Short mmCIF file of C-alpha atoms in Angstrom, two decimals:
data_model
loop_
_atom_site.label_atom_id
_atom_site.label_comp_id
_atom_site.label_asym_id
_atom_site.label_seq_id
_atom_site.Cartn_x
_atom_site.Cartn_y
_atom_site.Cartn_z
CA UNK A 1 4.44 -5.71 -15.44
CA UNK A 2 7.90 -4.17 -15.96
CA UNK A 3 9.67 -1.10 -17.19
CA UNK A 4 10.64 -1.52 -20.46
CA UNK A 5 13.35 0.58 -22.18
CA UNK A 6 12.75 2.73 -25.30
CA UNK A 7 14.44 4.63 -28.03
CA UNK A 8 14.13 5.77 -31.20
CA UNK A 9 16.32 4.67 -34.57
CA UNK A 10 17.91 8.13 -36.06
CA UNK A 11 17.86 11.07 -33.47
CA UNK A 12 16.32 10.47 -30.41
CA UNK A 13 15.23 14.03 -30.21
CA UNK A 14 13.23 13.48 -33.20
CA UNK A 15 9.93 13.70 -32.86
CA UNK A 16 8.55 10.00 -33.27
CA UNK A 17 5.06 8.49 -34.54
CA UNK A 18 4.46 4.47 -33.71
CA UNK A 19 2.24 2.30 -35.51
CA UNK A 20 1.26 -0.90 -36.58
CA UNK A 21 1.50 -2.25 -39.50
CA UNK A 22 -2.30 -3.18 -41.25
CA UNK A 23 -0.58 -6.34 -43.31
CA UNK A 24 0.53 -7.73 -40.54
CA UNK A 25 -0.82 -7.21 -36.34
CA UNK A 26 3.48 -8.21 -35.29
CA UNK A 27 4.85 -5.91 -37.37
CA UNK A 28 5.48 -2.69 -35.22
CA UNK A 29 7.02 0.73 -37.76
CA UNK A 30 9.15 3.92 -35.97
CA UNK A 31 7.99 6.98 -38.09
CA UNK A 32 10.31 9.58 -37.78
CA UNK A 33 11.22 12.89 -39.70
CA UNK A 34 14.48 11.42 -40.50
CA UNK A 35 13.53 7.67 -41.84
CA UNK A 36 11.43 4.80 -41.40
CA UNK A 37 12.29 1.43 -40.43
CA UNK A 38 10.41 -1.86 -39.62
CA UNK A 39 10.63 -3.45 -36.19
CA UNK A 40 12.22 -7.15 -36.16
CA UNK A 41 12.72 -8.21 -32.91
CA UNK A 42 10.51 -11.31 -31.55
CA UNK A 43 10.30 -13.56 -28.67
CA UNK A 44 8.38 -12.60 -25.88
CA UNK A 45 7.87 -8.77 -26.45
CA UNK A 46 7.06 -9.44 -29.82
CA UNK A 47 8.37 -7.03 -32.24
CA UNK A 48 8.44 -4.56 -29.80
CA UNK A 49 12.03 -3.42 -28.38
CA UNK A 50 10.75 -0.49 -26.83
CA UNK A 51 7.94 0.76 -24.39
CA UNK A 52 7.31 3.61 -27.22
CA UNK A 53 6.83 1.12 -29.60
CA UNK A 54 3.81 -0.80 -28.13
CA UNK A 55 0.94 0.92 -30.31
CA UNK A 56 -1.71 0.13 -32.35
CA UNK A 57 -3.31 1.74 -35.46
CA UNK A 58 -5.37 4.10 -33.14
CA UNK A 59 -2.79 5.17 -31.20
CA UNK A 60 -3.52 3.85 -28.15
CA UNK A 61 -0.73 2.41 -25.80
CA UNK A 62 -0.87 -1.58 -25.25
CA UNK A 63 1.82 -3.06 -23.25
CA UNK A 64 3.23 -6.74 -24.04
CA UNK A 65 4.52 -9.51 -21.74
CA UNK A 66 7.06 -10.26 -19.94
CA UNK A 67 9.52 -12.82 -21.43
CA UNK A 68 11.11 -14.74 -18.39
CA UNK A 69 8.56 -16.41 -16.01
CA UNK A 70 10.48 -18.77 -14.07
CA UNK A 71 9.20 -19.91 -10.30
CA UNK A 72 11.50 -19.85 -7.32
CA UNK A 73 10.20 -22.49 -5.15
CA UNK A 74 10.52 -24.91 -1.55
CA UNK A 75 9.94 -27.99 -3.27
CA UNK A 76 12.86 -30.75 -3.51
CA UNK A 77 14.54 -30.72 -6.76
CA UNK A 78 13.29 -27.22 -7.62
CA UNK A 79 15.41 -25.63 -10.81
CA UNK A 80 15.09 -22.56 -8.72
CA UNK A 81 15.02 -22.92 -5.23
CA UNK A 82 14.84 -20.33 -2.32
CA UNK A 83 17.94 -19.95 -0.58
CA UNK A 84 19.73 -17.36 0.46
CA UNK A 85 22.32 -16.04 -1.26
CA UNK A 86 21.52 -16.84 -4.55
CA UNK A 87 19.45 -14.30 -6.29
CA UNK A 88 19.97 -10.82 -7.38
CA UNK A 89 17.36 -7.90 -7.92
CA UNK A 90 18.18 -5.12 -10.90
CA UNK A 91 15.59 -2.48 -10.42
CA UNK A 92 15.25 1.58 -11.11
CA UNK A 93 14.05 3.54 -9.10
CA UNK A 94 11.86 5.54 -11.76
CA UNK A 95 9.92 2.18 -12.53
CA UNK A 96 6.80 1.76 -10.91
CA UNK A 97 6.75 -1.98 -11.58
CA UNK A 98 10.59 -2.61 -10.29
CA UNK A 99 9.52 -0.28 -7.11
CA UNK A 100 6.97 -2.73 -5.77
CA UNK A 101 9.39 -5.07 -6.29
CA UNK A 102 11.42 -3.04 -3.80
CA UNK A 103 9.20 -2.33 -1.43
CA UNK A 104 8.00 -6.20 -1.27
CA UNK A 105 11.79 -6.56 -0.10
CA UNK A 106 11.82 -4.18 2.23
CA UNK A 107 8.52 -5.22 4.04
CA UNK A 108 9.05 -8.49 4.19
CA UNK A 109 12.94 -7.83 5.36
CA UNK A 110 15.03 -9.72 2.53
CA UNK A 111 17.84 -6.94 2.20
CA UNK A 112 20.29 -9.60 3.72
CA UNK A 113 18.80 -12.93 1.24
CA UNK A 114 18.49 -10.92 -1.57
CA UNK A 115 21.07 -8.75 -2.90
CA UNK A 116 19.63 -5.43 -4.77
CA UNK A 117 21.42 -2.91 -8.02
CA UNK A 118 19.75 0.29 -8.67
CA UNK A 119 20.45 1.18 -12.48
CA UNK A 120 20.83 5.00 -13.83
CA UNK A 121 18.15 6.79 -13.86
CA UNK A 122 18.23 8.20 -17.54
CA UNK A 123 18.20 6.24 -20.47
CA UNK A 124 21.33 5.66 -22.27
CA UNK A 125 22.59 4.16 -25.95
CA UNK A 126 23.28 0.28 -25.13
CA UNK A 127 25.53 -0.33 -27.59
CA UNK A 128 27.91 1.20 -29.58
CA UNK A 129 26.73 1.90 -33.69
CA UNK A 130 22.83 0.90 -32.25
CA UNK A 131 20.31 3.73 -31.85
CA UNK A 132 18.82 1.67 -28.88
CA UNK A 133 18.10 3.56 -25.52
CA UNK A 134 18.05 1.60 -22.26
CA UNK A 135 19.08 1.16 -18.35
CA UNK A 136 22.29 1.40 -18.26
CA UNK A 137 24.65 1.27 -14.72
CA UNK A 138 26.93 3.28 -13.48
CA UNK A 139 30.69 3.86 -14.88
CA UNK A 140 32.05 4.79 -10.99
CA UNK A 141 30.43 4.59 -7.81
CA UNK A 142 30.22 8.03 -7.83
CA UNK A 143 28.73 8.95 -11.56
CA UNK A 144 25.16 8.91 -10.46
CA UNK A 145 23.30 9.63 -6.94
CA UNK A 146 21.66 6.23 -6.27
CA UNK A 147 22.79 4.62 -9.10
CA UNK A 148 25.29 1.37 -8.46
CA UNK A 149 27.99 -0.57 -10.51
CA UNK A 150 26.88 -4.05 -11.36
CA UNK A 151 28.36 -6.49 -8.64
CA UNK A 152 27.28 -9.49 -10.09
CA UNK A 153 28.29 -9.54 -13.69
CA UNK A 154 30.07 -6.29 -14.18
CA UNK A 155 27.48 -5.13 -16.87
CA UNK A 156 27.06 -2.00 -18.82
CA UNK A 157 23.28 -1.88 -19.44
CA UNK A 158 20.48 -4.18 -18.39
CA UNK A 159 20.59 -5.23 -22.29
CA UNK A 160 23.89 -7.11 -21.60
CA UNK A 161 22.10 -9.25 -18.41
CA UNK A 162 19.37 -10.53 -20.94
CA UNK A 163 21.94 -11.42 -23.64
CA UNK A 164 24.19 -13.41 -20.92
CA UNK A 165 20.74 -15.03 -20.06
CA UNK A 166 19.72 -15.65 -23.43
CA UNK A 167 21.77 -15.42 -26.71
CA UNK A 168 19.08 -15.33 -29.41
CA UNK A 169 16.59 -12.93 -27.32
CA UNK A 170 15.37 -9.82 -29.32
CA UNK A 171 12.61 -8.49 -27.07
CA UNK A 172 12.38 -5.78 -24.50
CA UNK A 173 15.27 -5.26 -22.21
CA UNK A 174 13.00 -4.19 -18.77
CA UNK A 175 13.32 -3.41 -15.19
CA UNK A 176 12.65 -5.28 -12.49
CA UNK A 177 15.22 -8.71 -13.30
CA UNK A 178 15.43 -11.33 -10.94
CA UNK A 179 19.01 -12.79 -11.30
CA UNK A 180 19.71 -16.38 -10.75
CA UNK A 181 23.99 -15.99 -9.62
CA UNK A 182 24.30 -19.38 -9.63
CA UNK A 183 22.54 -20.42 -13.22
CA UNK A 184 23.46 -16.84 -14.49
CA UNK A 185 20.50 -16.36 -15.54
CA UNK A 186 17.37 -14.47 -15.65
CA UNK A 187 15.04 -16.13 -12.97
CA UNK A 188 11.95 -13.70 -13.50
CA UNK A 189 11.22 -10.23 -15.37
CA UNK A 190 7.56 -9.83 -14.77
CA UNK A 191 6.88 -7.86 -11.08
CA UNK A 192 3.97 -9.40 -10.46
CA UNK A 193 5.13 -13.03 -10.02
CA UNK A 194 8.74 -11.23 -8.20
CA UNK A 195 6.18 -9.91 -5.43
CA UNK A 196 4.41 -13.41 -5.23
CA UNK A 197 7.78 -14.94 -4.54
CA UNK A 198 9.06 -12.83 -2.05
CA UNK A 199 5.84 -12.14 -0.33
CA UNK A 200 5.80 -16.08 0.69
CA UNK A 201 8.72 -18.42 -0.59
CA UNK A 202 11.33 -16.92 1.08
CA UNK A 203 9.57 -16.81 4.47
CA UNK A 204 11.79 -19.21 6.09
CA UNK A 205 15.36 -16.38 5.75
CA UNK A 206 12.73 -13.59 5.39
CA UNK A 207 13.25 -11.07 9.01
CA UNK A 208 9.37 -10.78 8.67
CA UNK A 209 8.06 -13.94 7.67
CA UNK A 210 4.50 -12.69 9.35
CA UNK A 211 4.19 -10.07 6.77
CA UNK A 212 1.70 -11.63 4.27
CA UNK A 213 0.46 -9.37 2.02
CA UNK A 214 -1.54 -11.84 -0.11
CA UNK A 215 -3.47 -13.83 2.78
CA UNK A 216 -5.49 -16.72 1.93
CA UNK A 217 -8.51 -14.90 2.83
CA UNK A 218 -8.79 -11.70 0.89
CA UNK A 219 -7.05 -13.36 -2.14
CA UNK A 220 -10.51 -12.92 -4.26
CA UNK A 221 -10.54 -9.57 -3.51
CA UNK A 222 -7.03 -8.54 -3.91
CA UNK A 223 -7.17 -9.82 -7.37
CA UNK A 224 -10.49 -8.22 -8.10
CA UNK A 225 -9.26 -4.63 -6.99
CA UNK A 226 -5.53 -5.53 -9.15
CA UNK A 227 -7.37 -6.03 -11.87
CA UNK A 228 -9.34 -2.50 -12.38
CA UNK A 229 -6.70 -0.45 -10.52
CA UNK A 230 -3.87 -2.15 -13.19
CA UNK A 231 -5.86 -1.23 -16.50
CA UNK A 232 -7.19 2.14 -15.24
CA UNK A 233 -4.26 3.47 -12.86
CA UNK A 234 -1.03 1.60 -12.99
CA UNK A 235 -1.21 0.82 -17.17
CA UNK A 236 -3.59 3.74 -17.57
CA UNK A 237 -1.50 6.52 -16.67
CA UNK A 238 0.84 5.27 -19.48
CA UNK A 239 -2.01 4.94 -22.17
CA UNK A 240 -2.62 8.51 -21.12
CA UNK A 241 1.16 9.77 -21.39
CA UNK A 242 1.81 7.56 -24.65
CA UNK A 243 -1.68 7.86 -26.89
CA UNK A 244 -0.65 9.05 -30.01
CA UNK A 245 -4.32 10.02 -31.24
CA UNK A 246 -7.05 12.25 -29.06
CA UNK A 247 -9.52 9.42 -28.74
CA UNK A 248 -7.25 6.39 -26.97
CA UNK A 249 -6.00 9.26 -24.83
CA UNK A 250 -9.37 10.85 -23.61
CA UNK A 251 -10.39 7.26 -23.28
CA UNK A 252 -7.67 6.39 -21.10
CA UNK A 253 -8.20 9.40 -18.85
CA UNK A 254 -11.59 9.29 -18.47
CA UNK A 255 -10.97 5.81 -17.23
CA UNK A 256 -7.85 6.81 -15.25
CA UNK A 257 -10.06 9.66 -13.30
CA UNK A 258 -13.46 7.67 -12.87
CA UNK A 259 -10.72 4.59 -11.15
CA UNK A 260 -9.38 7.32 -8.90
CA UNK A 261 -12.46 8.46 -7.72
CA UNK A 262 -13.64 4.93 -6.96
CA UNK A 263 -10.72 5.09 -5.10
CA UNK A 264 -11.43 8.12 -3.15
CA UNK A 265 -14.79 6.50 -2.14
CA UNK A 266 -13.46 3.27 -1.00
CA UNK A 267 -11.15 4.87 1.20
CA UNK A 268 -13.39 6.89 2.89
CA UNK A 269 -14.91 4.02 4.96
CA UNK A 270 -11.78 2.08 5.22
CA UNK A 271 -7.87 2.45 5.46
CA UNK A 272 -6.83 0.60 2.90
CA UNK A 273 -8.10 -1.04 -0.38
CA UNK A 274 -8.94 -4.37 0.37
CA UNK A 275 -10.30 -3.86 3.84
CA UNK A 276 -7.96 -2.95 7.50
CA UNK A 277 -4.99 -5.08 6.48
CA UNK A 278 -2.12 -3.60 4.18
CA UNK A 279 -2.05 -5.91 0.83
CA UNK A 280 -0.26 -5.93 -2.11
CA UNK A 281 -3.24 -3.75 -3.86
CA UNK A 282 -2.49 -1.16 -1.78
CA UNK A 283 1.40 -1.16 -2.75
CA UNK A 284 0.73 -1.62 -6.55
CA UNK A 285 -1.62 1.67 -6.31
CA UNK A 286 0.67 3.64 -3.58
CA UNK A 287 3.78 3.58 -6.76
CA UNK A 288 1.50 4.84 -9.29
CA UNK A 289 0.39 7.64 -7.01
CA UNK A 290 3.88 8.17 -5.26
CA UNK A 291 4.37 9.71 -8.72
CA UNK A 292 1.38 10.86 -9.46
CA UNK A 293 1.80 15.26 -9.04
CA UNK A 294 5.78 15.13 -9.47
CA UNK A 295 4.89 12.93 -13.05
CA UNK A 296 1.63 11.91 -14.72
CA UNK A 297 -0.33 15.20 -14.54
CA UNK A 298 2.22 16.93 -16.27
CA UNK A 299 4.33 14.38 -17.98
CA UNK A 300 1.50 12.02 -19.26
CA UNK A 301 -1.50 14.59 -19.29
CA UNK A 302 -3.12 13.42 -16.26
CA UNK A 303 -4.09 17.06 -15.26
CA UNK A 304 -7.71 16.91 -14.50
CA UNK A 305 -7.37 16.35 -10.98
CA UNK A 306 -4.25 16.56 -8.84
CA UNK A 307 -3.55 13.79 -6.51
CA UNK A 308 -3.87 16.62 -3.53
CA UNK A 309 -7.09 17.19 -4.50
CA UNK A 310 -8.39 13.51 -3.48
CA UNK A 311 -8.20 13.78 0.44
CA UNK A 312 -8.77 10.28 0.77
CA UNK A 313 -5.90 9.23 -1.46
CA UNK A 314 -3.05 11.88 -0.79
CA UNK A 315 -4.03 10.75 2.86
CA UNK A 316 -3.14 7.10 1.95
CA UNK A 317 -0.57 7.64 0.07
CA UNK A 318 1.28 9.39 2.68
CA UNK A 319 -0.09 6.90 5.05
CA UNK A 320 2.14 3.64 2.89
CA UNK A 321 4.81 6.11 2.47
CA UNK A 322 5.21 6.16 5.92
CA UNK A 323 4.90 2.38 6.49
CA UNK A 324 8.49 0.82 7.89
CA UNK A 325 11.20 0.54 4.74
CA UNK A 326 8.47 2.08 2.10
CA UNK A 327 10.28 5.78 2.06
CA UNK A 328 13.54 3.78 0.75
CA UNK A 329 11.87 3.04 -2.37
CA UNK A 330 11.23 6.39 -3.32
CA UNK A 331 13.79 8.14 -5.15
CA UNK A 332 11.91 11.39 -6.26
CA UNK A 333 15.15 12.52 -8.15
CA UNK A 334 15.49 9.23 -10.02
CA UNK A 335 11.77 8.80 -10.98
CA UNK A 336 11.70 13.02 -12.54
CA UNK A 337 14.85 12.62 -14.16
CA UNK A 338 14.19 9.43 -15.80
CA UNK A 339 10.42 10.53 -17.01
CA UNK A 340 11.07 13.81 -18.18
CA UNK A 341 14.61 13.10 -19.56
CA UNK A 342 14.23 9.67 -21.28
CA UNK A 343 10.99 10.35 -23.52
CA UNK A 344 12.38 12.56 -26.04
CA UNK A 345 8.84 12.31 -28.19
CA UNK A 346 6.60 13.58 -25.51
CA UNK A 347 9.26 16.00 -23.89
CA UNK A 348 12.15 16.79 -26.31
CA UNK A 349 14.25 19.08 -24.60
CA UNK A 350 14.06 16.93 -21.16
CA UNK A 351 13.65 20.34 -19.40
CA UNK A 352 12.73 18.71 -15.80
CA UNK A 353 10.05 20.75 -13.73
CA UNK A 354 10.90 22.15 -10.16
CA UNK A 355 8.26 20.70 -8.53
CA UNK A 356 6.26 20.34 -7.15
CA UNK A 357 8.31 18.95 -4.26
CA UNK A 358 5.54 17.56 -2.38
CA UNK A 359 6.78 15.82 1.96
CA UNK A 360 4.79 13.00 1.59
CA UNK A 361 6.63 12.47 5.68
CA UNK A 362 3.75 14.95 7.19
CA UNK A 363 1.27 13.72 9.26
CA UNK A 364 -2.09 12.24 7.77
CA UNK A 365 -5.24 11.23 9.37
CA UNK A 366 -5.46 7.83 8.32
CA UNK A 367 -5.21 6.12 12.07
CA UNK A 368 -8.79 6.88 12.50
CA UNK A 369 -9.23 3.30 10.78
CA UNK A 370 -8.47 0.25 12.02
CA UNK A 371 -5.44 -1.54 10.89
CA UNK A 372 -4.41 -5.43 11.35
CA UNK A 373 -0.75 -4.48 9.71
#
């Protein structure tokens, strides 16, 4: 999973319908007031170039794959291997996929093996005389809070690191990239497989090489819970916020609320998902809900319940929050401006909402549990 950039051909304050086209399931159409104009791109997005752009005829929101799926590895010989020095990560902030990614850094302590660029917040054009809208970096060090100049390649947008990597690619242009600095090259764009790597390959540089959050013996469960919480939370809350009919949307939320409330149940009895020991369940859920009041509920329509109203959960999250190097992930200006500013067909004035500012730093009672981390 990955943060994909979006925009709109014509205006992007134009209000925009996606949809599929019936003759054919890979042709992807932008509707807008202006004009209308057939998608083209292919590869490993399909003919999807932006996140907007990944609907079907009923207007519900289905998200593609990632495109580069490369494996660092120990093993002599690797075409990847895992020393120090080499790699790069591009993340945003405002990505919930690129955070993990972050976070998986930060527990683990790889800040010194692993060099790290935060990109803008807001999307931007990528190229001059294209209506595309992506991550784009910084022009000074001092343009954008947060936001860094590209060290490694001196890049514009994220679009320019997958056209060094790959000439002919025509796909999404997405947050988190794993850079390879000595192939110059994309290494890996999906988060998932980015966590994997750093949660074990690098454990002989990593500061906390005990830090496992994918042990051999809850495996089968972590991937169990991964699989519900990604369709109904993580992905859900964006088949919510990007439904472009009634039905896929009140589909999506029903599922999003009954998840959150299994949720709520499970962690009454226990302190985290899987059982005592922090996993990486527990940090795929904690950046959905990290953004969960300050986004979804009003950005993406989530506003049955309030994450404050689960005790259980607002408990846990501030619990992970609070966990060593987790706080530096969150970037609560980043992840509102880039919501509410870069969807122009859900909020087209990018009016950004004052709060509702929640200290996710005060105390919590989630030490009554156990914990092996």
């Amino acid at each position: 999973m990955r943060c994909a950039a979006a925009g709109a051909k014509g205006n992007p304050l134009s209000p925009i319908l996606l949809f599929r086209s019936s003759s054919s399931n890979s042709s992807i159409r932008i509707v807008s007031r202006r004009f209308m104009m057939s998608g083209t791109g292919s590869g490993g997005g399909g003919d999807a170039k932006t996140a907007l752009q990944e609907m079907s005829t009923d207007g519900e929101f289905k998200r593609t794959e990632s495109s580069f799926r490369h494996w660092i590895s120990n093993q002599e010989g690797a075409q990847f291997p895992a020393l120090a020095g080499r790699y790069h990560l591009y993340i945003s902030y405002a990505c919930p996929w690129a955070s993990r990614c972050y976070a998986f850094l930060k527990l683990k302590g790889l800040e010194d093996a692993i060099g790290l660029t935060v990109v803008k917040p807001k999307w931007e054009r990528t190229k001059e005389g294209e209506d595309h809208f992506g991550w784009v970096f910084p022009v000074s060090e001092d343009e954008e809070p947060g936001a860094q100049l590209d060290p490694i390649n001196g890049a514009r947008t994220v679009r320019e690191l997958y056209e060094i990597a790959s000439s002919n690619y025509s796909a999404k242009y997405t947050v988190p990239v794993l850079w390879d600095k000595q192939k110059k090259t994309i290494v890996n764009n999906e988060s998932a497989e980015i966590t994997r790597m750093f949660n074990n390959v690098f454990n002989h540089i990593a500061k906390h090489p005990e830090v496992d959050l994918y042990p051999e013996e809850l495996r089968s469960k972590i991937d169990e819970v991964n699989g519900w919480v990604y369709h109904a939370i993580n992905n859900g809350v964006y088949r919510c916020g990007f439904a472009t009919k009634q039905k896929p949307y009140e589909e999506a939320a029903k599922e999003l609320f009954d998840a959150l409330d299994r949720c709520e149940k499970i962690l009454a009895n226990q302190r985290y998902m899987c059982g005592n020991r922090l996993t990486e369940s527990d940090i795929r859920l904690f950046v959905t809900l990290i953004r969960f009041d300050e986004v979804y509920v009003v950005h993406f329509k989530c506003n049955k319940k309030m994450l404050r109203e689960y005790p259980n959960l607002f408990n846990y999250t501030k619990d992970i929050y609070q966990v060593p190097g987790i706080a530096e992930t969150v970037n609560m200006y980043h992840i509102k401006k880039h919501y509410y500013g870069s969807h122009p067909s859900i909020n087209p004035y990018g009016i950004i909402p004052v709060g509702p500012n929640i200290d996710f730093s005060t105390p919590h009672d989630r030490e009554r549990f156990k914990s092996a981390f």
